[in-house]
Amino acid sequence: MPVAAQVVVNGASNGAAVDNEFLQGITNKGLRAVLAQVQERDPHQPEFLAAVKEVATALAVLSARCCPQPVFDRRPEPVFEKRPEMLPVFGMMCEPERAIVFRVPWLDDAGNLRVNRGYRVQFSSAIGPYKGGLRFRKDLTLSVIKFLGFEQMFKNALTTLPMGAGKGGSDFDPKDKSDAEIQRFCQSFMTELYRHIGAHTDVPAGDIGVGGREIGYLFGQYKRITALHTGALTGKGLDYGGSQIRPEATGFGTVIFALAVLKDEGKSLKGKRCIVTGSGNVAQYCVMKLLEEGATVLAMSDSLGYVYKPDGFTMADLEQVMAIKSRHSGKLRDFKAPGAQYVEGRKPWELNVPVDMAYPCATQHELNLEDATNLFKNGCKYVFEGANMPSTDRAIAFFHKNGVVFGNGKAANAGGVAVSGLEMSQNRIGLQWSREEVEAKLTDIMNTIYRTAKVIGFREDRLNFDCLQRCTMNTIYRTAKAASIEYNTTLDAGANIAAFLRVGEAVLAQGAV
Ligand SMILES: NC(=O)c1ccc[n+]([C@@H]2O[C@H](COP(=O)([O-])OP(=O)(O)OC[C@H]3O[C@@H](n4cnc5c(N)ncnc54)[C@H](O)[C@@H]3O)[C@@H](O)[C@H]2O)c1
């Protein structure tokens, strides 16, 4: 019996968990017990619980019913029925290896002492050093960091690169701060964080509120304290160890992923009517790539409202958005262009115009059931998540039920961390690859993620799981392709399963640590 089969996550042997919304739809007794314990441990972490539930549903429920036509001689089995030893591994993966919470004191411009809370959650080092961004946002909580770290674990596994998972940040709001205040804050933040990170242990990057400027200040302080010019952070400037395409990678990657899906259907992005939410890093480059591919971008948004342009944003419009957003407290309501309409306090999902595709690129749970219903009513057939967990579980269930192609964030926005991984590689070998080289590698990785998600999403019964133990995802793709497996659509379940098995196998191989 594999070692992990004997690992009993506290409470996992008790299948009599009391039903509540969190457990709804889960029938596997052992999994119910694991989930009940996760909920009992952290009942006040809704974002984290939602992320765990999403993966559990993909592993136990979707994988049991995602084969619409019985092409093969037996129906797909839920992962935990086929691989029961993986259940305690899943329970273990729901608990981060380490969660560090620290004080960040700094002086504002008026000389007042301010204190924020800093976090670094090191979720999993199963397949490589902890890797994941830092978020600076006023309402940041441990629950949000944990959900992001949990998702990161699966996303990083999908990239095929050797990266574990972590996430961190602070409840610091950079929006109303001066440049000097942000610099002092970053230096204080790193003065604590530096002892927990390093090129071979934990490699943070940016996220909401942490862009190139903040990474520069953080890296400078890291180097000053440690006297090491190593790749302990990614998202660095090109002049001091950064990678080509890193700022573009997440948004570009989401569209490259969409292109792979459309290509399989013999379609292109030309003329596709798209709604993109957000107007930060991910949204900007998502829009740029969509425009390059001939799509029509009808709307962009920020936390205060959205801009609707009936005949679509142009590259000049995008440049204006980028200029507005590069200012400290730039707001989309300042955007001006002929025909553009600004709608305060609303989300663009409510637009009643024909829509082909939605790209939520702003923040978690920004697309709910009502939004999903409206999008579908207006003709939307594809949703690709540039942001992390932007769709609620009810919205996702609606997409599945109505045949909307759903590229979940773990797969569709993995381009950012993939290029971060490439930045780590470049730092280790002391080279800087060209833009073309990095973009080719990014395209290859996004295509591989899509293939893997698609193959496993519908045909996991057909895949030899021993193969997963030994092979990279590229090989799985080739194996699957060679077997002429017909692809189908539940990409999100496939992405979750493929990623879970990669991390789970690594955990088992290392003695369930
Ligand atoms: N930056 C990356 O490489 C990367 C990688 C993977 C995933 N993500 C995810 O993508 C999302 C966006 O990250 P980013 O790096 O673009 O951040 P960013 O700080 O550059 O931009 C975030 C944007 O979203 C807007 N926003 C915030 N709340 C909103 C709301 N409720 N409705 C509409 N707009 C809102 C903000 O005004 C801002 O324009 C996050 O979920 C992040 O975790 C980012």
PDB file of C-alpha atoms and ligand atoms in Angstrom, residues 135-137 147-148 152 155 167 175 205-211 246-251 254 277-284 300-305 325 330-332 346-348 360-366 385-390 409 413-417 420, ligand 1:
ATOM      1  CA  ARG A 135      -0.703  41.584  -3.580  1.00  0.00           C
ATOM      2  CA  PHE A 136      -1.030  45.013  -1.963  1.00  0.00           C
ATOM      3  CA  ARG A 137      -4.672  45.785  -1.402  1.00  0.00           C
ATOM      4  CA  PHE A 147      -7.080  30.947  -1.836  1.00  0.00           C
ATOM      5  CA  LEU A 148      -4.513  32.476  -4.166  1.00  0.00           C
ATOM      6  CA  GLN A 152      -1.224  28.800  -7.526  1.00  0.00           C
ATOM      7  CA  LYS A 155      -1.607  26.599 -11.901  1.00  0.00           C
ATOM      8  CA  LYS A 167       1.381  33.865  -2.288  1.00  0.00           C
ATOM      9  CA  LYS A 175      -3.618  53.909  -4.370  1.00  0.00           C
ATOM     10  CA  ALA A 205       6.410  38.238  -8.014  1.00  0.00           C
ATOM     11  CA  GLY A 206       3.751  40.940  -8.543  1.00  0.00           C
ATOM     12  CA  ASP A 207      -0.022  40.794  -8.398  1.00  0.00           C
ATOM     13  CA  ILE A 208      -2.713  43.423  -7.790  1.00  0.00           C
ATOM     14  CA  GLY A 209      -1.058  46.619  -6.542  1.00  0.00           C
ATOM     15  CA  VAL A 210       2.447  45.253  -7.100  1.00  0.00           C
ATOM     16  CA  GLY A 211       3.851  46.110 -10.522  1.00  0.00           C
ATOM     17  CA  ARG A 246       6.765  39.330 -18.390  1.00  0.00           C
ATOM     18  CA  PRO A 247       4.390  42.339 -18.169  1.00  0.00           C
ATOM     19  CA  GLU A 248       2.437  41.047 -21.168  1.00  0.00           C
ATOM     20  CA  ALA A 249       2.541  37.361 -20.212  1.00  0.00           C
ATOM     21  CA  THR A 250      -0.680  36.874 -18.256  1.00  0.00           C
ATOM     22  CA  GLY A 251      -2.987  38.799 -20.584  1.00  0.00           C
ATOM     23  CA  THR A 254      -5.088  34.102 -21.680  1.00  0.00           C
ATOM     24  CA  THR A 277     -13.143  43.424 -17.033  1.00  0.00           C
ATOM     25  CA  GLY A 278     -10.403  45.239 -15.168  1.00  0.00           C
ATOM     26  CA  SER A 279      -7.984  47.711 -16.684  1.00  0.00           C
ATOM     27  CA  GLY A 280      -4.766  46.768 -14.911  1.00  0.00           C
ATOM     28  CA  ASN A 281      -1.858  44.663 -16.061  1.00  0.00           C
ATOM     29  CA  VAL A 282      -3.773  41.539 -17.069  1.00  0.00           C
ATOM     30  CA  ALA A 283      -6.707  43.335 -18.703  1.00  0.00           C
ATOM     31  CA  GLN A 284      -4.476  45.706 -20.689  1.00  0.00           C
ATOM     32  CA  MET A 300     -13.206  47.495 -19.918  1.00  0.00           C
ATOM     33  CA  SER A 301     -13.767  48.313 -16.261  1.00  0.00           C
ATOM     34  CA  ASP A 302     -12.300  49.236 -12.903  1.00  0.00           C
ATOM     35  CA  SER A 303     -13.603  49.006  -9.366  1.00  0.00           C
ATOM     36  CA  LEU A 304     -15.739  52.132  -9.871  1.00  0.00           C
ATOM     37  CA  GLY A 305     -17.465  51.389 -13.171  1.00  0.00           C
ATOM     38  CA  LYS A 325      -3.859  53.538 -15.142  1.00  0.00           C
ATOM     39  CA  GLY A 330      -6.005  56.993 -12.387  1.00  0.00           C
ATOM     40  CA  LYS A 331      -9.661  56.108 -12.898  1.00  0.00           C
ATOM     41  CA  LEU A 332     -11.391  54.809 -15.987  1.00  0.00           C
ATOM     42  CA  ARG A 346     -21.853  48.810 -12.500  1.00  0.00           C
ATOM     43  CA  LYS A 347     -20.195  45.794 -14.144  1.00  0.00           C
ATOM     44  CA  PRO A 348     -20.065  45.359 -17.937  1.00  0.00           C
ATOM     45  CA  PRO A 360     -12.852  38.493 -16.466  1.00  0.00           C
ATOM     46  CA  CYS A 361      -9.466  40.064 -15.654  1.00  0.00           C
ATOM     47  CA  ALA A 362     -10.140  42.122 -12.516  1.00  0.00           C
ATOM     48  CA  THR A 363     -10.567  40.249  -9.244  1.00  0.00           C
ATOM     49  CA  GLN A 364     -12.107  37.276  -7.426  1.00  0.00           C
ATOM     50  CA  HIS A 365     -15.853  36.609  -7.568  1.00  0.00           C
ATOM     51  CA  GLU A 366     -16.576  39.465  -9.944  1.00  0.00           C
ATOM     52  CA  GLU A 385     -10.434  33.819 -16.722  1.00  0.00           C
ATOM     53  CA  GLY A 386      -7.508  36.253 -16.750  1.00  0.00           C
ATOM     54  CA  ALA A 387      -8.058  36.932 -13.045  1.00  0.00           C
ATOM     55  CA  ASN A 388      -7.876  34.395 -10.226  1.00  0.00           C
ATOM     56  CA  MET A 389     -11.253  32.814  -9.355  1.00  0.00           C
ATOM     57  CA  PRO A 390     -13.332  35.638 -10.875  1.00  0.00           C
ATOM     58  CA  GLY A 409      -7.883  30.871 -14.255  1.00  0.00           C
ATOM     59  CA  ASN A 413      -3.978  32.843 -16.710  1.00  0.00           C
ATOM     60  CA  ALA A 414      -0.965  30.611 -16.107  1.00  0.00           C
ATOM     61  CA  GLY A 415       1.015  32.521 -18.731  1.00  0.00           C
ATOM     62  CA  GLY A 416       2.195  35.033 -16.142  1.00  0.00           C
ATOM     63  CA  VAL A 417       3.737  32.532 -13.788  1.00  0.00           C
ATOM     64  CA  SER A 420       8.121  34.070 -14.264  1.00  0.00           C
TER      65      SER A 420
HETATM   66  N1  LIG B   1      -0.309  40.200 -12.867  1.00  0.00           N
HETATM   67  C1  LIG B   1      -0.193  38.926 -13.154  1.00  0.00           C
HETATM   68  O1  LIG B   1       0.779  38.478 -13.767  1.00  0.00           O
HETATM   69  C2  LIG B   1      -1.301  37.975 -12.787  1.00  0.00           C
HETATM   70  C3  LIG B   1      -1.114  36.616 -13.051  1.00  0.00           C
HETATM   71  C4  LIG B   1      -2.170  35.726 -12.825  1.00  0.00           C
HETATM   72  C5  LIG B   1      -3.345  36.202 -12.302  1.00  0.00           C
HETATM   73  N2  LIG B   1      -3.489  37.538 -12.004  1.00  0.00           N
HETATM   74  C6  LIG B   1      -4.771  37.969 -11.461  1.00  0.00           C
HETATM   75  O2  LIG B   1      -5.368  38.890 -12.371  1.00  0.00           O
HETATM   76  C7  LIG B   1      -6.189  39.819 -11.649  1.00  0.00           C
HETATM   77  C8  LIG B   1      -5.776  41.236 -11.985  1.00  0.00           C
HETATM   78  O3  LIG B   1      -4.405  41.412 -11.621  1.00  0.00           O
HETATM   79  P1  LIG B   1      -3.506  42.588 -12.216  1.00  0.00           P
HETATM   80  O4  LIG B   1      -2.103  42.139 -12.085  1.00  0.00           O
HETATM   81  O5  LIG B   1      -4.040  43.009 -13.533  1.00  0.00           O
HETATM   82  O6  LIG B   1      -3.735  43.719 -11.157  1.00  0.00           O
HETATM   83  P2  LIG B   1      -3.638  45.302 -11.348  1.00  0.00           P
HETATM   84  O7  LIG B   1      -3.463  45.864 -10.006  1.00  0.00           O
HETATM   85  O8  LIG B   1      -2.665  45.660 -12.404  1.00  0.00           O
HETATM   86  O9  LIG B   1      -5.089  45.659 -11.906  1.00  0.00           O
HETATM   87  C9  LIG B   1      -6.278  45.311 -11.280  1.00  0.00           C
HETATM   88  C10 LIG B   1      -7.358  46.120 -11.966  1.00  0.00           C
HETATM   89  O10 LIG B   1      -8.630  45.616 -11.584  1.00  0.00           O
HETATM   90  C11 LIG B   1      -9.463  46.708 -11.251  1.00  0.00           C
HETATM   91  N3  LIG B   1     -10.429  46.225 -10.280  1.00  0.00           N
HETATM   92  C12 LIG B   1     -10.256  45.925  -8.987  1.00  0.00           C
HETATM   93  N4  LIG B   1     -11.418  45.491  -8.459  1.00  0.00           N
HETATM   94  C13 LIG B   1     -12.304  45.523  -9.460  1.00  0.00           C
HETATM   95  C14 LIG B   1     -13.674  45.179  -9.566  1.00  0.00           C
HETATM   96  N5  LIG B   1     -14.345  44.720  -8.508  1.00  0.00           N
HETATM   97  N6  LIG B   1     -14.293  45.318 -10.765  1.00  0.00           N
HETATM   98  C15 LIG B   1     -13.618  45.771 -11.844  1.00  0.00           C
HETATM   99  N7  LIG B   1     -12.333  46.120 -11.801  1.00  0.00           N
HETATM  100  C16 LIG B   1     -11.689  45.985 -10.625  1.00  0.00           C
HETATM  101  C17 LIG B   1      -8.541  47.772 -10.704  1.00  0.00           C
HETATM  102  O11 LIG B   1      -9.100  49.055 -10.842  1.00  0.00           O
HETATM  103  C18 LIG B   1      -7.313  47.595 -11.603  1.00  0.00           C
HETATM  104  O12 LIG B   1      -7.474  48.355 -12.787  1.00  0.00           O
HETATM  105  C19 LIG B   1      -6.046  39.410 -10.192  1.00  0.00           C
HETATM  106  O13 LIG B   1      -7.056  38.470  -9.888  1.00  0.00           O
HETATM  107  C20 LIG B   1      -4.699  38.707 -10.151  1.00  0.00           C
HETATM  108  O14 LIG B   1      -4.574  37.841  -9.056  1.00  0.00           O
HETATM  109  C21 LIG B   1      -2.488  38.419 -12.242  1.00  0.00           C
END
